[in-house]
Amino acid sequence: MKITQDEVVERQTTLHIELDDEDIDPYLQRAYSRVVQRVNIPGFRKGKAPRSIIEQYYGRESLLNEILDSMLPELTGKAITEEEIEAVGMPSIDLEGLDPFKFSAVVPMKPDIDLGEYKDIRVERESPSLPDDAIDERIEQLRLSVASWEPVDRSVQTGDMVSTQIKGILDDVVVLDENDAVYLVNEDIGRPFPGFSDKLVGLESDSDASFDLDIPEDFPDENLAGKNISFEVNIKDIKERVLPDLDDEFAQSIGEGYESLDDLREEIDKSIINEAETEASRAYRENVIQALLESATVDLPPLLIEHESSHMIEEQERMVTQANMVLDDYLASMGKTRTELEEESREEAIGRLTRSFVLSALADQENIDISDNDINDRIDELFSNSDDEKPDASQTAEMMDYMRRSMRMEQTMERLEDIAEGYPDGKPDEDEQKNSSEDAVEDTSVEEPEKQ
């Protein structure tokens, strides 16, 4: 196999690969083994025709085409190994000819990363934010969740739930026709159309009403956007939400363990504090990562960015398809073009890749390594209080690989946070901190001056 390599430009290089007959022969044999099982050659039982007959009957190029999908990536991998290229991501392969057999492969290489003066990073940790009325708001949400709906004999008010018959007409064409449709009268809910709920306020039960509604220009359905629809409405039923009294009985209805309203408030207080601390920790970690990214410089190969961006678009298209939509239609409903999606995906891909490579480089720089014993201890810990059985040997290798990556990243983040808090050489343990504090007290003591 003859390999020539182009100059490295933007952290990617092109390999030009040419094969001789000796290189090709194993792949022809592999292709022959496939083809001979499914073709009928006169005078031979299926699967028994010799390779020379198959090549004559089927054609050498056809045999090669049979195996190209696996042959080219395999040969590219061998070439990358021979040239000692530190590759990342999938190469882009271009077949140039079968006789002689030539192809080229653009290979994205590991980015050049400079972490900068990362040990000088300092980020102040902010205290969790706890709104004064947080407990009352949470209790009100619970009251709303267990409220009942009771019929009322009055006109529709905001917050009511109504059962109604609706017909919407645009240019003599019925665009909406619903019987016994149930709507929550809330201006924040744009169903079936923005502004529709406001038109229901003040209507009486068992009486016909009509009104016009201007549909916003940015409404997802372009056939209705910016149009004026005439509605005929008959309110069949009006119900209002009835909140439970704020007492011990309400607290008990929320769940076991709450004997009184005070018990509920205490538990909510703990929950809110825990949520605030978790969010503060998440925000601090994100701020620290952003500080590291600002300190670092990364030279990403364009092909790697392209592949990551394409993968993101494919994933979004898959999700849209699962929702029984076409991507272009979905984008139109969002007021976005495919070109804009591609630009956004490219920027996000750059962000993702930069973040991943920089954090990995930091782990390397700080010599963060996870041993098999560390992983086994963590697995034992995970299953110590679980009824599930520990994974068998066939699953352990995959689990250990995942655990190694996860634990390494967690230790990397802890190390970065130590640096950001002013401990570039590592945060001291509790005993060291205690001794340091005692030494500081002794150093700052002042002897009383002698009397003259």
GROMACS .gro file of C-alpha atoms in nm:
model
  452
    1MET     CA    1   0.000   0.000   0.000
    2LYS     CA    2   0.152   0.330  -0.112
    3ILE     CA    3   0.065   0.629   0.106
    4THR     CA    4   0.148   0.995   0.055
    5GLN     CA    5   0.041   1.266   0.297
    6ASP     CA    6  -0.035   1.630   0.224
    7GLU     CA    7   0.072   1.913   0.449
    8VAL     CA    8  -0.136   1.960   0.763
    9VAL     CA    9  -0.367   2.260   0.719
   10GLU     CA   10  -0.618   2.371   0.984
   11ARG     CA   11  -0.552   2.051   1.181
   12GLN     CA   12  -0.650   1.816   0.901
   13THR     CA   13  -0.450   1.636   0.637
   14THR     CA   14  -0.521   1.440   0.319
   15LEU     CA   15  -0.387   1.089   0.264
   16HIS     CA   16  -0.348   0.961  -0.094
   17ILE     CA   17  -0.356   0.582  -0.101
   18GLU     CA   18  -0.281   0.345  -0.390
   19LEU     CA   19  -0.314  -0.035  -0.371
   20ASP     CA   20  -0.140  -0.308  -0.567
   21ASP     CA   21  -0.286  -0.651  -0.645
   22GLU     CA   22  -0.142  -0.800  -0.327
   23ASP     CA   23  -0.321  -0.537  -0.116
   24ILE     CA   24  -0.649  -0.591  -0.300
   25ASP     CA   25  -0.653  -0.972  -0.300
   26PRO     CA   26  -0.782  -1.026   0.059
   27TYR     CA   27  -1.074  -0.795  -0.010
   28LEU     CA   28  -1.157  -0.968  -0.338
   29GLN     CA   29  -1.158  -1.295  -0.147
   30ARG     CA   30  -1.394  -1.147   0.110
   31ALA     CA   31  -1.624  -1.018  -0.164
   32TYR     CA   32  -1.612  -1.355  -0.340
   33SER     CA   33  -1.720  -1.530  -0.018
   34ARG     CA   34  -2.028  -1.310  -0.009
   35VAL     CA   35  -2.124  -1.324  -0.375
   36VAL     CA   36  -2.071  -1.696  -0.430
   37GLN     CA   37  -2.344  -1.774  -0.177
   38ARG     CA   38  -2.614  -1.591  -0.370
   39VAL     CA   39  -2.540  -1.627  -0.742
   40ASN     CA   40  -2.622  -1.923  -0.963
   41ILE     CA   41  -2.342  -2.028  -1.198
   42PRO     CA   42  -2.430  -2.292  -1.460
   43GLY     CA   43  -2.250  -2.619  -1.385
   44PHE     CA   44  -2.184  -2.538  -1.018
   45ARG     CA   45  -2.387  -2.581  -0.704
   46LYS     CA   46  -2.460  -2.253  -0.522
   47GLY     CA   47  -2.162  -2.159  -0.312
   48LYS     CA   48  -1.921  -2.397  -0.487
   49ALA     CA   49  -1.805  -2.198  -0.791
   50PRO     CA   50  -1.432  -2.110  -0.773
   51ARG     CA   51  -1.327  -1.748  -0.741
   52SER     CA   52  -1.183  -1.732  -1.093
   53ILE     CA   53  -1.523  -1.828  -1.235
   54ILE     CA   54  -1.703  -1.574  -1.013
   55GLU     CA   55  -1.461  -1.300  -1.122
   56GLN     CA   56  -1.512  -1.390  -1.485
   57TYR     CA   57  -1.890  -1.411  -1.448
   58TYR     CA   58  -1.943  -1.124  -1.202
   59GLY     CA   59  -1.655  -0.893  -1.293
   60ARG     CA   60  -1.359  -0.779  -1.083
   61GLU     CA   61  -1.490  -0.425  -1.040
   62SER     CA   62  -1.831  -0.555  -0.934
   63LEU     CA   63  -1.663  -0.768  -0.669
   64LEU     CA   64  -1.472  -0.465  -0.543
   65ASN     CA   65  -1.791  -0.256  -0.534
   66GLU     CA   66  -1.941  -0.532  -0.320
   67ILE     CA   67  -1.684  -0.470  -0.046
   68LEU     CA   68  -1.604  -0.097  -0.076
   69ASP     CA   69  -1.822   0.014   0.216
   70SER     CA   70  -1.605  -0.176   0.463
   71MET     CA   71  -1.283  -0.186   0.262
   72LEU     CA   72  -1.221   0.189   0.235
   73PRO     CA   73  -1.268   0.274   0.606
   74GLU     CA   74  -1.054  -0.027   0.702
   75LEU     CA   75  -0.770   0.072   0.471
   76THR     CA   76  -0.796   0.434   0.583
   77GLY     CA   77  -0.759   0.320   0.944
   78LYS     CA   78  -0.446   0.122   0.854
   79ALA     CA   79  -0.301   0.422   0.671
   80ILE     CA   80  -0.368   0.651   0.969
   81THR     CA   81  -0.189   0.402   1.196
   82GLU     CA   82   0.108   0.367   0.960
   83GLU     CA   83   0.145   0.744   0.930
   84GLU     CA   84   0.109   0.780   1.310
   85ILE     CA   85  -0.163   1.042   1.274
   86GLU     CA   86  -0.353   1.134   1.590
   87ALA     CA   87  -0.694   1.139   1.425
   88VAL     CA   88  -1.029   1.240   1.573
   89GLY     CA   89  -1.368   1.187   1.416
   90MET     CA   90  -1.450   1.020   1.085
   91PRO     CA   91  -1.235   1.080   0.776
   92SER     CA   92  -1.395   1.189   0.450
   93ILE     CA   93  -1.311   0.928   0.184
   94ASP     CA   94  -1.315   0.979  -0.193
   95LEU     CA   95  -1.268   0.686  -0.433
   96GLU     CA   96  -1.063   0.801  -0.732
   97GLY     CA   97  -1.039   0.480  -0.936
   98LEU     CA   98  -1.048   0.101  -0.930
   99ASP     CA   99  -0.773   0.028  -1.184
  100PRO     CA  100  -0.534   0.129  -1.049
  101PHE     CA  101  -0.707   0.133  -0.712
  102LYS     CA  102  -0.671   0.484  -0.572
  103PHE     CA  103  -0.854   0.682  -0.309
  104SER     CA  104  -0.796   0.981  -0.083
  105ALA     CA  105  -0.902   1.047   0.274
  106VAL     CA  106  -0.927   1.382   0.450
  107VAL     CA  107  -0.838   1.310   0.813
  108PRO     CA  108  -0.934   1.547   1.097
  109MET     CA  109  -0.656   1.558   1.356
  110LYS     CA  110  -0.656   1.622   1.728
  111PRO     CA  111  -0.686   2.000   1.778
  112ASP     CA  112  -0.401   2.214   1.903
  113ILE     CA  113  -0.510   2.338   2.246
  114ASP     CA  114  -0.353   2.610   2.459
  115LEU     CA  115  -0.516   2.636   2.801
  116GLY     CA  116  -0.360   2.976   2.866
  117GLU     CA  117  -0.301   3.095   3.223
  118TYR     CA  118  -0.582   2.878   3.353
  119LYS     CA  119  -0.439   2.861   3.706
  120ASP     CA  120  -0.502   3.235   3.735
  121ILE     CA  121  -0.877   3.188   3.683
  122ARG     CA  122  -1.079   3.323   3.975
  123VAL     CA  123  -1.458   3.313   3.994
  124GLU     CA  124  -1.651   3.431   4.298
  125ARG     CA  125  -1.907   3.186   4.429
  126GLU     CA  126  -2.242   3.356   4.488
  127SER     CA  127  -2.484   3.264   4.765
  128PRO     CA  128  -2.808   3.091   4.661
  129SER     CA  129  -3.095   3.329   4.586
  130LEU     CA  130  -3.406   3.262   4.794
  131PRO     CA  131  -3.712   3.482   4.719
  132ASP     CA  132  -3.905   3.587   5.030
  133ASP     CA  133  -4.233   3.452   4.897
  134ALA     CA  134  -4.093   3.126   4.757
  135ILE     CA  135  -4.271   2.906   5.013
  136ASP     CA  136  -4.606   3.079   4.963
  137GLU     CA  137  -4.574   3.047   4.584
  138ARG     CA  138  -4.500   2.675   4.610
  139ILE     CA  139  -4.797   2.622   4.841
  140GLU     CA  140  -5.021   2.813   4.601
  141GLN     CA  141  -4.906   2.585   4.319
  142LEU     CA  142  -4.999   2.284   4.531
  143ARG     CA  143  -5.342   2.432   4.602
  144LEU     CA  144  -5.398   2.483   4.230
  145SER     CA  145  -5.293   2.124   4.160
  146VAL     CA  146  -5.556   1.977   4.395
  147ALA     CA  147  -5.829   2.234   4.329
  148SER     CA  148  -6.173   2.119   4.214
  149TRP     CA  149  -6.384   2.258   3.930
  150GLU     CA  150  -6.739   2.357   4.026
  151PRO     CA  151  -7.023   2.474   3.796
  152VAL     CA  152  -7.121   2.841   3.833
  153ASP     CA  153  -7.424   3.042   3.720
  154ARG     CA  154  -7.260   3.357   3.584
  155SER     CA  155  -7.075   3.487   3.279
  156VAL     CA  156  -6.728   3.367   3.184
  157GLN     CA  157  -6.433   3.507   3.380
  158THR     CA  158  -6.059   3.470   3.335
  159GLY     CA  159  -5.944   3.146   3.496
  160ASP     CA  160  -6.269   2.958   3.426
  161MET     CA  161  -6.294   2.631   3.238
  162VAL     CA  162  -6.563   2.630   2.970
  163SER     CA  163  -6.723   2.366   2.752
  164THR     CA  164  -6.822   2.521   2.423
  165GLN     CA  165  -6.930   2.472   2.065
  166ILE     CA  166  -6.712   2.670   1.822
  167LYS     CA  167  -6.714   2.735   1.451
  168GLY     CA  168  -6.448   2.950   1.284
  169ILE     CA  169  -6.505   3.083   0.932
  170LEU     CA  170  -6.254   3.240   0.693
  171ASP     CA  171  -6.374   3.358   0.351
  172ASP     CA  172  -6.685   3.136   0.376
  173VAL     CA  173  -6.468   2.833   0.455
  174VAL     CA  174  -6.496   2.659   0.794
  175VAL     CA  175  -6.145   2.643   0.940
  176LEU     CA  176  -6.246   2.531   1.291
  177ASP     CA  177  -6.545   2.322   1.395
  178GLU     CA  178  -6.554   2.176   1.747
  179ASN     CA  179  -6.832   2.042   1.968
  180ASP     CA  180  -6.790   2.007   2.345
  181ALA     CA  181  -6.447   2.165   2.325
  182VAL     CA  182  -6.302   2.237   2.670
  183TYR     CA  183  -6.089   2.548   2.713
  184LEU     CA  184  -5.915   2.709   3.007
  185VAL     CA  185  -5.983   3.081   2.982
  186ASN     CA  186  -5.631   3.214   3.021
  187GLU     CA  187  -5.468   3.484   2.810
  188ASP     CA  188  -5.132   3.304   2.840
  189ILE     CA  189  -5.272   2.999   2.662
  190GLY     CA  190  -5.299   3.061   2.288
  191ARG     CA  191  -5.538   2.775   2.217
  192PRO     CA  192  -5.693   2.754   1.967
  193PHE     CA  193  -5.563   3.100   1.869
  194PRO     CA  194  -5.384   3.384   2.051
  195GLY     CA  195  -5.641   3.626   2.192
  196PHE     CA  196  -5.927   3.374   2.172
  197SER     CA  197  -5.962   3.343   2.551
  198ASP     CA  198  -6.011   3.718   2.592
  199LYS     CA  199  -6.309   3.702   2.354
  200LEU     CA  200  -6.481   3.444   2.577
  201VAL     CA  201  -6.473   3.663   2.889
  202GLY     CA  202  -6.820   3.803   2.961
  203LEU     CA  203  -7.013   3.549   2.751
  204GLU     CA  204  -7.317   3.383   2.909
  205SER     CA  205  -7.394   3.013   2.929
  206ASP     CA  206  -7.648   2.867   2.680
  207SER     CA  207  -7.644   3.173   2.458
  208ASP     CA  208  -7.507   3.221   2.108
  209ALA     CA  209  -7.232   3.476   2.047
  210SER     CA  210  -7.016   3.581   1.755
  211PHE     CA  211  -6.694   3.779   1.721
  212ASP     CA  212  -6.401   3.841   1.485
  213LEU     CA  213  -6.040   3.770   1.574
  214ASP     CA  214  -5.724   3.892   1.400
  215ILE     CA  215  -5.471   3.609   1.380
  216PRO     CA  216  -5.109   3.722   1.442
  217GLU     CA  217  -4.874   3.747   1.146
  218ASP     CA  218  -4.633   3.499   1.309
  219PHE     CA  219  -4.898   3.229   1.362
  220PRO     CA  220  -4.746   2.888   1.265
  221ASP     CA  221  -5.017   2.805   1.008
  222GLU     CA  222  -4.927   3.032   0.716
  223ASN     CA  223  -5.276   2.981   0.568
  224LEU     CA  224  -5.428   3.156   0.872
  225ALA     CA  225  -5.147   3.394   0.973
  226GLY     CA  226  -5.248   3.758   0.943
  227LYS     CA  227  -5.609   3.672   0.858
  228ASN     CA  228  -5.936   3.776   1.026
  229ILE     CA  229  -6.153   3.480   1.133
  230SER     CA  230  -6.522   3.506   1.226
  231PHE     CA  231  -6.632   3.283   1.515
  232GLU     CA  232  -6.972   3.153   1.620
  233VAL     CA  233  -6.969   3.034   1.982
  234ASN     CA  234  -7.213   2.873   2.224
  235ILE     CA  235  -7.097   2.834   2.584
  236LYS     CA  236  -7.249   2.512   2.720
  237ASP     CA  237  -7.092   2.498   3.064
  238ILE     CA  238  -6.888   2.728   3.292
  239LYS     CA  239  -6.679   2.603   3.584
  240GLU     CA  240  -6.459   2.791   3.827
  241ARG     CA  241  -6.158   2.660   4.012
  242VAL     CA  242  -6.221   2.616   4.386
  243LEU     CA  243  -5.906   2.614   4.596
  244PRO     CA  244  -5.886   2.410   4.917
  245ASP     CA  245  -5.862   2.592   5.249
  246LEU     CA  246  -5.508   2.650   5.367
  247ASP     CA  247  -5.518   2.423   5.673
  248ASP     CA  248  -5.390   2.094   5.813
  249GLU     CA  249  -5.641   1.894   5.608
  250PHE     CA  250  -5.498   2.044   5.290
  251ALA     CA  251  -5.144   1.951   5.400
  252GLN     CA  252  -5.253   1.593   5.467
  253SER     CA  253  -5.409   1.570   5.120
  254ILE     CA  254  -5.073   1.647   4.958
  255GLY     CA  255  -4.913   1.322   5.075
  256GLU     CA  256  -4.811   1.098   5.360
  257GLY     CA  257  -4.586   1.246   5.624
  258TYR     CA  258  -4.758   1.583   5.648
  259GLU     CA  259  -4.969   1.600   5.962
  260SER     CA  260  -5.002   1.976   5.966
  261LEU     CA  261  -4.957   2.284   5.751
  262ASP     CA  262  -4.640   2.362   5.946
  263ASP     CA  263  -4.496   2.022   5.847
  264LEU     CA  264  -4.567   2.099   5.482
  265ARG     CA  265  -4.413   2.446   5.501
  266GLU     CA  266  -4.100   2.305   5.669
  267GLU     CA  267  -4.055   2.041   5.400
  268ILE     CA  268  -4.111   2.295   5.123
  269ASP     CA  269  -3.854   2.524   5.284
  270LYS     CA  270  -3.596   2.242   5.282
  271SER     CA  271  -3.679   2.159   4.922
  272ILE     CA  272  -3.647   2.521   4.807
  273ILE     CA  273  -3.312   2.563   4.985
  274ASN     CA  274  -3.184   2.241   4.828
  275GLU     CA  275  -3.301   2.349   4.481
  276ALA     CA  276  -3.141   2.692   4.523
  277GLU     CA  277  -2.810   2.540   4.635
  278THR     CA  278  -2.816   2.295   4.344
  279GLU     CA  279  -2.885   2.575   4.096
  280ALA     CA  280  -2.612   2.793   4.251
  281SER     CA  281  -2.363   2.506   4.217
  282ARG     CA  282  -2.468   2.446   3.857
  283ALA     CA  283  -2.438   2.815   3.771
  284TYR     CA  284  -2.098   2.841   3.941
  285ARG     CA  285  -1.967   2.540   3.752
  286GLU     CA  286  -2.091   2.684   3.423
  287ASN     CA  287  -1.928   3.022   3.500
  288VAL     CA  288  -1.600   2.848   3.578
  289ILE     CA  289  -1.614   2.652   3.252
  290GLN     CA  290  -1.680   2.972   3.058
  291ALA     CA  291  -1.379   3.135   3.225
  292LEU     CA  292  -1.163   2.840   3.117
  293LEU     CA  293  -1.295   2.857   2.761
  294GLU     CA  294  -1.213   3.228   2.748
  295SER     CA  295  -0.858   3.150   2.862
  296ALA     CA  296  -0.806   2.869   2.611
  297THR     CA  297  -0.747   2.871   2.236
  298VAL     CA  298  -0.850   2.575   2.022
  299ASP     CA  299  -0.780   2.506   1.654
  300LEU     CA  300  -1.061   2.272   1.543
  301PRO     CA  301  -1.040   2.086   1.210
  302PRO     CA  302  -1.320   2.204   0.975
  303LEU     CA  303  -1.422   1.847   0.886
  304LEU     CA  304  -1.484   1.766   1.252
  305ILE     CA  305  -1.708   2.073   1.285
  306GLU     CA  306  -1.895   1.973   0.970
  307HIS     CA  307  -1.956   1.618   1.095
  308GLU     CA  308  -2.075   1.735   1.438
  309SER     CA  309  -2.307   1.993   1.284
  310SER     CA  310  -2.453   1.736   1.042
  311HIS     CA  311  -2.507   1.492   1.326
  312MET     CA  312  -2.698   1.756   1.523
  313ILE     CA  313  -2.924   1.834   1.226
  314GLU     CA  314  -2.986   1.462   1.166
  315GLU     CA  315  -3.082   1.420   1.531
  316GLN     CA  316  -3.325   1.711   1.513
  317GLU     CA  317  -3.474   1.573   1.192
  318ARG     CA  318  -3.521   1.235   1.360
  319MET     CA  319  -3.707   1.395   1.652
  320VAL     CA  320  -3.927   1.598   1.416
  321THR     CA  321  -4.006   1.285   1.214
  322GLN     CA  322  -4.111   1.104   1.532
  323ALA     CA  323  -4.361   1.387   1.583
  324ASN     CA  324  -4.501   1.313   1.234
  325MET     CA  325  -4.363   1.632   1.084
  326VAL     CA  326  -4.124   1.721   0.803
  327LEU     CA  327  -3.818   1.924   0.906
  328ASP     CA  328  -3.875   2.201   0.651
  329ASP     CA  329  -4.239   2.237   0.764
  330TYR     CA  330  -4.128   2.246   1.127
  331LEU     CA  331  -3.869   2.513   1.049
  332ALA     CA  332  -4.132   2.717   0.863
  333SER     CA  333  -4.359   2.704   1.169
  334MET     CA  334  -4.066   2.841   1.372
  335GLY     CA  335  -4.001   3.115   1.116
  336LYS     CA  336  -3.660   2.969   1.037
  337THR     CA  337  -3.490   2.851   0.716
  338ARG     CA  338  -3.268   2.546   0.669
  339THR     CA  339  -2.973   2.778   0.605
  340GLU     CA  340  -3.032   2.946   0.942
  341LEU     CA  341  -3.056   2.603   1.106
  342GLU     CA  342  -2.724   2.501   0.950
  343GLU     CA  343  -2.557   2.822   1.072
  344GLU     CA  344  -2.694   2.774   1.424
  345SER     CA  345  -2.589   2.408   1.426
  346ARG     CA  346  -2.238   2.499   1.315
  347GLU     CA  347  -2.200   2.752   1.598
  348GLU     CA  348  -2.335   2.503   1.851
  349ALA     CA  349  -2.105   2.232   1.713
  350ILE     CA  350  -1.803   2.459   1.759
  351GLY     CA  351  -1.914   2.529   2.116
  352ARG     CA  352  -1.965   2.163   2.201
  353LEU     CA  353  -1.637   2.048   2.049
  354THR     CA  354  -1.438   2.331   2.205
  355ARG     CA  355  -1.583   2.258   2.548
  356SER     CA  356  -1.514   1.885   2.519
  357PHE     CA  357  -1.155   1.918   2.398
  358VAL     CA  358  -1.063   2.192   2.646
  359LEU     CA  359  -1.191   1.997   2.946
  360SER     CA  360  -1.014   1.683   2.823
  361ALA     CA  361  -0.691   1.882   2.782
  362LEU     CA  362  -0.728   2.015   3.136
  363ALA     CA  363  -0.767   1.659   3.267
  364ASP     CA  364  -0.447   1.563   3.084
  365GLN     CA  365  -0.262   1.871   3.210
  366GLU     CA  366  -0.364   1.802   3.570
  367ASN     CA  367  -0.278   1.431   3.537
  368ILE     CA  368  -0.626   1.321   3.637
  369ASP     CA  369  -0.648   0.946   3.603
  370ILE     CA  370  -0.910   0.699   3.721
  371SER     CA  371  -0.788   0.354   3.823
  372ASP     CA  372  -0.982   0.030   3.793
  373ASN     CA  373  -0.998   0.019   4.174
  374ASP     CA  374  -1.160   0.363   4.178
  375ILE     CA  375  -1.423   0.243   3.932
  376ASN     CA  376  -1.489  -0.083   4.115
  377ASP     CA  377  -1.532   0.106   4.441
  378ARG     CA  378  -1.785   0.338   4.275
  379ILE     CA  379  -1.976   0.044   4.121
  380ASP     CA  380  -1.986  -0.129   4.461
  381GLU     CA  381  -2.116   0.193   4.612
  382LEU     CA  382  -2.388   0.227   4.348
  383PHE     CA  383  -2.517  -0.126   4.403
  384SER     CA  384  -2.468  -0.143   4.781
  385ASN     CA  385  -2.818  -0.017   4.857
  386SER     CA  386  -2.988  -0.149   4.545
  387ASP     CA  387  -3.193  -0.461   4.487
  388ASP     CA  388  -3.045  -0.484   4.137
  389GLU     CA  389  -2.767  -0.733   4.076
  390LYS     CA  390  -2.423  -0.609   3.980
  391PRO     CA  391  -2.358  -0.641   3.606
  392ASP     CA  392  -2.189  -0.957   3.480
  393ALA     CA  393  -1.849  -0.963   3.313
  394SER     CA  394  -1.993  -0.904   2.966
  395GLN     CA  395  -2.145  -0.575   3.080
  396THR     CA  396  -1.868  -0.464   3.315
  397ALA     CA  397  -1.622  -0.352   3.044
  398GLU     CA  398  -1.876  -0.115   2.891
  399MET     CA  399  -1.984   0.011   3.233
  400MET     CA  400  -1.624   0.064   3.345
  401ASP     CA  401  -1.546   0.265   3.033
  402TYR     CA  402  -1.849   0.487   3.095
  403MET     CA  403  -1.766   0.521   3.465
  404ARG     CA  404  -1.404   0.606   3.389
  405ARG     CA  405  -1.503   0.891   3.157
  406SER     CA  406  -1.772   1.017   3.395
  407MET     CA  407  -1.550   1.007   3.705
  408ARG     CA  408  -1.258   1.166   3.521
  409MET     CA  409  -1.474   1.455   3.406
  410GLU     CA  410  -1.620   1.502   3.756
  411GLN     CA  411  -1.272   1.514   3.911
  412THR     CA  412  -1.162   1.756   3.639
  413MET     CA  413  -1.449   1.988   3.723
  414GLU     CA  414  -1.372   1.967   4.095
  415ARG     CA  415  -1.010   2.053   4.020
  416LEU     CA  416  -1.114   2.349   3.805
  417GLU     CA  417  -1.346   2.477   4.078
  418ASP     CA  418  -1.062   2.454   4.332
  419ILE     CA  419  -0.849   2.669   4.102
  420ALA     CA  420  -1.129   2.922   4.054
  421GLU     CA  421  -1.174   2.948   4.432
  422GLY     CA  422  -0.807   3.036   4.480
  423TYR     CA  423  -0.646   2.696   4.531
  424PRO     CA  424  -0.433   2.645   4.216
  425ASP     CA  425  -0.234   2.369   4.388
  426GLY     CA  426  -0.539   2.193   4.527
  427LYS     CA  427  -0.774   2.266   4.814
  428PRO     CA  428  -0.623   2.166   5.153
  429ASP     CA  429  -0.802   1.906   5.362
  430GLU     CA  430  -0.983   1.998   5.684
  431ASP     CA  431  -0.680   1.931   5.910
  432GLU     CA  432  -0.456   2.154   5.696
  433GLN     CA  433  -0.717   2.430   5.697
  434LYS     CA  434  -0.750   2.406   6.077
  435ASN     CA  435  -0.373   2.423   6.132
  436SER     CA  436  -0.348   2.713   5.887
  437SER     CA  437  -0.616   2.905   6.077
  438GLU     CA  438  -0.443   2.843   6.412
  439ASP     CA  439  -0.109   2.959   6.270
  440ALA     CA  440  -0.275   3.273   6.138
  441VAL     CA  441  -0.412   3.353   6.485
  442GLU     CA  442  -0.068   3.312   6.640
  443ASP     CA  443   0.099   3.526   6.373
  444THR     CA  444  -0.143   3.814   6.423
  445SER     CA  445  -0.116   3.824   6.805
  446VAL     CA  446   0.045   4.143   6.944
  447GLU     CA  447   0.244   4.156   7.266
  448GLU     CA  448   0.149   4.427   7.515
  449PRO     CA  449   0.420   4.698   7.521
  450GLU     CA  450   0.626   4.737   7.836
  451LYS     CA  451   0.531   5.027   8.059
  452GLN     CA  452   0.783   5.308   8.068
   0.00000   0.00000   0.00000
